[in-house]
Short mmCIF file of C-alpha atoms in Angstrom, two decimals:
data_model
loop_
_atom_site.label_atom_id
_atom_site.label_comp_id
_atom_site.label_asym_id
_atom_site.label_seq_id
_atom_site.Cartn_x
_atom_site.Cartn_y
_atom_site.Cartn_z
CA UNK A 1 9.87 90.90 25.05
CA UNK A 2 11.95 93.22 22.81
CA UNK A 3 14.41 94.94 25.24
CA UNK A 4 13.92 98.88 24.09
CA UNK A 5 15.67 99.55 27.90
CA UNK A 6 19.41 99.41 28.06
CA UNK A 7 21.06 99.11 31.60
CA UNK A 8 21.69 102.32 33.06
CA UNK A 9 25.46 102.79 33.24
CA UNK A 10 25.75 103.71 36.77
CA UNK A 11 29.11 104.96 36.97
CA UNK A 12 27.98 107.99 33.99
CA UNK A 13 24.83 108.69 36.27
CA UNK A 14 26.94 109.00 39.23
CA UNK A 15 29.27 111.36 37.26
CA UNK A 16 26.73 113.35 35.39
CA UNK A 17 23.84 113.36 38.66
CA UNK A 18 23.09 116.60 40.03
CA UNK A 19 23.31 117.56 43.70
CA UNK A 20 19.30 116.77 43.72
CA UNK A 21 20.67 113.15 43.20
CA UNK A 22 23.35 113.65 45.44
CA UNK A 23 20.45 114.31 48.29
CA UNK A 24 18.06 111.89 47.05
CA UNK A 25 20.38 108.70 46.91
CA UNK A 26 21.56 109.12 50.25
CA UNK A 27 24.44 111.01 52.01
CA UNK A 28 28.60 111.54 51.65
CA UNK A 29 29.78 112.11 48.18
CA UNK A 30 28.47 109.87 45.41
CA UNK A 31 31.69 110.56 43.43
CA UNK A 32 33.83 109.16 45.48
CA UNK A 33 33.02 105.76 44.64
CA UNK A 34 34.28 103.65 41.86
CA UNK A 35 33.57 100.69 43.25
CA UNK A 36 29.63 100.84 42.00
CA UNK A 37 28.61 98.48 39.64
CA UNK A 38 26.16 99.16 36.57
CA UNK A 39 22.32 98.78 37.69
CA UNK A 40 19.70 97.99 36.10
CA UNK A 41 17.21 100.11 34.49
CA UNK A 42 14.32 100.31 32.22
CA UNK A 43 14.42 104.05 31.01
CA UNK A 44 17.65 105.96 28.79
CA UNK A 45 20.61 107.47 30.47
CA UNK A 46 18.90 110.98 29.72
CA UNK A 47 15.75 110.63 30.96
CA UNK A 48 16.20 108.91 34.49
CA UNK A 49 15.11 112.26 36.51
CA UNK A 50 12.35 113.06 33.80
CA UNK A 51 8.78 112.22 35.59
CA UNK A 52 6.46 112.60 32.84
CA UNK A 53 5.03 110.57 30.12
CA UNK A 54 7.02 107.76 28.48
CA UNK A 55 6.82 106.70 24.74
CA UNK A 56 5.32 103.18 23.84
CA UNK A 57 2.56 104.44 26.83
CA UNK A 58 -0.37 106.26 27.61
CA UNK A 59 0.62 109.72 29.44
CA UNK A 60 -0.66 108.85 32.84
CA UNK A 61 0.71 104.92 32.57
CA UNK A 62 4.13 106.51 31.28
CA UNK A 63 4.38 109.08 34.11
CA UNK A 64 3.67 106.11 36.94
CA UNK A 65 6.67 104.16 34.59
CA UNK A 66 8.78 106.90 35.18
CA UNK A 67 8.31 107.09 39.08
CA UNK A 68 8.47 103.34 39.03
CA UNK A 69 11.96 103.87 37.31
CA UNK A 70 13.40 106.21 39.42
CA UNK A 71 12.38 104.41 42.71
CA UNK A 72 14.01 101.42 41.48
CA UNK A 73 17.24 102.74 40.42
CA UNK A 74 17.23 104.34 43.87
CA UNK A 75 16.24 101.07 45.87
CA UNK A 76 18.95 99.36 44.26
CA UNK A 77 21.91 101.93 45.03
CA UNK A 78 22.12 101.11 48.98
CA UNK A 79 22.79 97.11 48.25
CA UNK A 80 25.01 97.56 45.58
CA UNK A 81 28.28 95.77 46.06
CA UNK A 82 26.58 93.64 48.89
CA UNK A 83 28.15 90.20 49.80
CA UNK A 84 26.05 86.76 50.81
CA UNK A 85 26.40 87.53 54.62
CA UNK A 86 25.41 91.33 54.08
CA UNK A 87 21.88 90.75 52.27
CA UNK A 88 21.44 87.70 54.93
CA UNK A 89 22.69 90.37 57.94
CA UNK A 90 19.74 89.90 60.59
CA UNK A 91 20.22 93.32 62.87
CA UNK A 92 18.09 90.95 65.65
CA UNK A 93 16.45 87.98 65.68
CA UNK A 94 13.15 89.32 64.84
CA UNK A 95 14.20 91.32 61.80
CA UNK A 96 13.98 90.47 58.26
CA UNK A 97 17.27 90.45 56.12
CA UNK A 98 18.30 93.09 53.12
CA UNK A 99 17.83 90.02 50.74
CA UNK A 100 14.41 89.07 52.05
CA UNK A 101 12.98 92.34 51.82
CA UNK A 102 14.35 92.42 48.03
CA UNK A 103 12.55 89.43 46.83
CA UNK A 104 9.51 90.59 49.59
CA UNK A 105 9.47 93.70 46.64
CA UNK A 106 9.19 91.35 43.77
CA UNK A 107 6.75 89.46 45.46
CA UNK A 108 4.54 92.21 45.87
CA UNK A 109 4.67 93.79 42.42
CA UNK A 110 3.53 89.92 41.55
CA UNK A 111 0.59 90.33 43.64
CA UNK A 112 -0.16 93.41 41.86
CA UNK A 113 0.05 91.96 38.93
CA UNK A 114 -2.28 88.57 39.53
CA UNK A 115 -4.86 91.52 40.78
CA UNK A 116 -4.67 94.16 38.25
CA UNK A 117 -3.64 92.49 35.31
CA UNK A 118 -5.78 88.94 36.30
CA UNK A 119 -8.64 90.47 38.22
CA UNK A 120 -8.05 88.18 40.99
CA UNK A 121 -9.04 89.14 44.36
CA UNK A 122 -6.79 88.98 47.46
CA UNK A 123 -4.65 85.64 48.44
CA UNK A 124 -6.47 84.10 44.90
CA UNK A 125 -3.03 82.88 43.97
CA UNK A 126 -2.15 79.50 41.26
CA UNK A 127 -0.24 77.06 43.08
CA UNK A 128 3.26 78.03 41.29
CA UNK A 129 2.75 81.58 42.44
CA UNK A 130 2.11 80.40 46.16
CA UNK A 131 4.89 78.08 45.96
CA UNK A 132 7.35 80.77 44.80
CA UNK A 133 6.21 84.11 46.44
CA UNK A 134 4.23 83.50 49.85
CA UNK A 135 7.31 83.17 51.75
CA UNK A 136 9.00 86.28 50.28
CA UNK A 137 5.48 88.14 50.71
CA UNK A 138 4.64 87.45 54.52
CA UNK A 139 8.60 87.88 55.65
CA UNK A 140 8.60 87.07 59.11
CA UNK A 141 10.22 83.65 60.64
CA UNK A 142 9.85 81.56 57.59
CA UNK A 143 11.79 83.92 55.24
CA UNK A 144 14.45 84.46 57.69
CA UNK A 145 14.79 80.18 57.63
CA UNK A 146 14.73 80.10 53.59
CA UNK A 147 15.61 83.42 52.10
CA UNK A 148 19.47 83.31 52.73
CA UNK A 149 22.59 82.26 50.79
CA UNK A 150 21.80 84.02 47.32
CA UNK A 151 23.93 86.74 45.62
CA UNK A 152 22.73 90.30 45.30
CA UNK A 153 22.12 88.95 41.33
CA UNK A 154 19.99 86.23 42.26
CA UNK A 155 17.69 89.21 43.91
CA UNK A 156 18.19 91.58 41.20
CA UNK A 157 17.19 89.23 38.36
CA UNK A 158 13.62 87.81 39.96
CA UNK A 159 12.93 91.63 40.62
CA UNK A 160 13.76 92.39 36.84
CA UNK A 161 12.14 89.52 35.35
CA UNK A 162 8.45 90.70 37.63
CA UNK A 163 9.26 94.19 36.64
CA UNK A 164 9.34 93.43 32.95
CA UNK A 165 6.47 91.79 32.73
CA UNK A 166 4.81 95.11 34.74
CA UNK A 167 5.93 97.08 31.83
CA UNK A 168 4.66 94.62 29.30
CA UNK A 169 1.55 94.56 30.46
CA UNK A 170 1.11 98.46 31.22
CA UNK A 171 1.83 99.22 27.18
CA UNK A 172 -1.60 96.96 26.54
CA UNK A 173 -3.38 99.39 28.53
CA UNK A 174 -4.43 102.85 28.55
CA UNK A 175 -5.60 105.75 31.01
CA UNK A 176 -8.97 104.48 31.72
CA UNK A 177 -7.83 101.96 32.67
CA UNK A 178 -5.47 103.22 35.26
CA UNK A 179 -8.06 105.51 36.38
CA UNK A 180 -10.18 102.71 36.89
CA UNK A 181 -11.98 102.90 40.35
CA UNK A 182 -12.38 99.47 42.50
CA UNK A 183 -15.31 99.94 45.11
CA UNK A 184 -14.52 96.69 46.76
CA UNK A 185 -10.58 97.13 47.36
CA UNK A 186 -9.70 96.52 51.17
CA UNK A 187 -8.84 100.26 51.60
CA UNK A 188 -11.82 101.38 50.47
CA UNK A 189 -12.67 102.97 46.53
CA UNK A 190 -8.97 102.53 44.81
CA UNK A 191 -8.23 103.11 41.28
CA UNK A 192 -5.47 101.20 39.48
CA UNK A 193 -3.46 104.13 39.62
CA UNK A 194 -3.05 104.26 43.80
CA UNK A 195 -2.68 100.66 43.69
CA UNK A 196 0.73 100.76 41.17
CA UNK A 197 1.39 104.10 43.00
CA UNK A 198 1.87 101.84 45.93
CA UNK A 199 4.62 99.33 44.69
CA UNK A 200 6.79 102.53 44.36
CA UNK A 201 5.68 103.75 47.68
CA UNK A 202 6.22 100.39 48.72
CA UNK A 203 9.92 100.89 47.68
CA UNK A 204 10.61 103.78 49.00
CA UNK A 205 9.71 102.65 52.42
CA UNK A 206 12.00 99.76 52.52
CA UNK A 207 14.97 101.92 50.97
CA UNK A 208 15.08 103.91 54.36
CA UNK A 209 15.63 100.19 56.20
CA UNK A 210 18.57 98.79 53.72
CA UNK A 211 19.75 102.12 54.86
CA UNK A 212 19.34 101.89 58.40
CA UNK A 213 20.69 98.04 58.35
CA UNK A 214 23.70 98.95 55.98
CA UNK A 215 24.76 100.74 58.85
CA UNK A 216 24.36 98.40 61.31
CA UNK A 217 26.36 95.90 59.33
CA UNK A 218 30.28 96.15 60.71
#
């Protein structure tokens, strides 16, 4: 895949964010920190705090790219600068670790994928799929025994390599597509659209815990 996304230079957002980012990323002062590496990204500088349709996709799938963006670039900014023992940090011994719950993202958006994209139904998953993304997707015990001792990259590259496919994928569809109703989901009717909606959501949700265990972390 042709990469049309450079990496957001985090440093210039953090300089040139307004106090809407300030608020959204968390608190204290964002500026005071030169520390933060670059992030990535798969939108321009410019347009990081545009929702709205994206070129190379439909308006609706562009507008759920842009959302997907944003939530990302925000998911990543609490773990940046993280050591080993910080994204293994287990607040008790029933929680899951910063670095679990990273690849427990990826994992999901695969699911998504194998559903959407495959029109699998639930827990239909190949063999090499189970193998690498079961553990990551139930959390629990098993990912506290095996996801542990990898670098914030190693987390950061399996959830960029899932996410470009995502976007791959999205530009050989359209908005019928997204609007597409499933009658049989688990939840009940669900179009595409509240089922992509959800591995932002999804995000977002786990954001507040890095938060809550970055703190925790002496």
């Amino acid at each position: 895949m042709k990469d049309n996304h450079p990496i957001l230079n985090r440093r210039k957002f953090i300089q040139n964010s307004s106090l809407f980012a300030v608020g959204a990323l968390g608190t204290g002062s964002l500026f005071a920190a030169p520390h933060l590496q670059p992030l990535p990204a798969f939108t321009q500088d410019s347009d990081i705090n545009i929702v709205g349709p994206k070129e190379g996709y439909t308006p609706q799938i562009g507008t759920l790219v842009s959302m997907m963006n944003w939530m990302r670039m925000v998911i990543l900014y609490p773990v940046q600068g993280m050591s080993i023992s910080d994204l293994d940090y287990l607040v008790d011994d029933n929680a899951n670790s910063i670095g679990a719950m990273l690849m427990h993202l990826a994992a999901t958006e695969r699911f998504y994928q194998i559903h959407t994209f495959e029109n699998k139904t639930w827990g239909d998953w190949s063999k090499e799929d189970a193998d690498k993304w079961s553990v990551a997707s139930g959390l629990g015990a098993q990912a506290r025994k095996e996801i542990k001792g990898n670098p914030l990259d190693y987390y950061i590259e399996e959830m960029t390599k899932v996410r470009e496919y995502t976007l791959e994928e999205f530009k050989k569809r359209d908005d019928d597509w997204l609007m597409a109703v499933d009658k049989e989901f688990p939840w009940g009717p669900t179009n595409n659209y509240c089922k992509w909606f959800h591995v932002c959501e999804h995000e977002s949700n786990h954001n507040g815990q890095f938060k809550f265990i970055k703190s925790r972390i002496s």
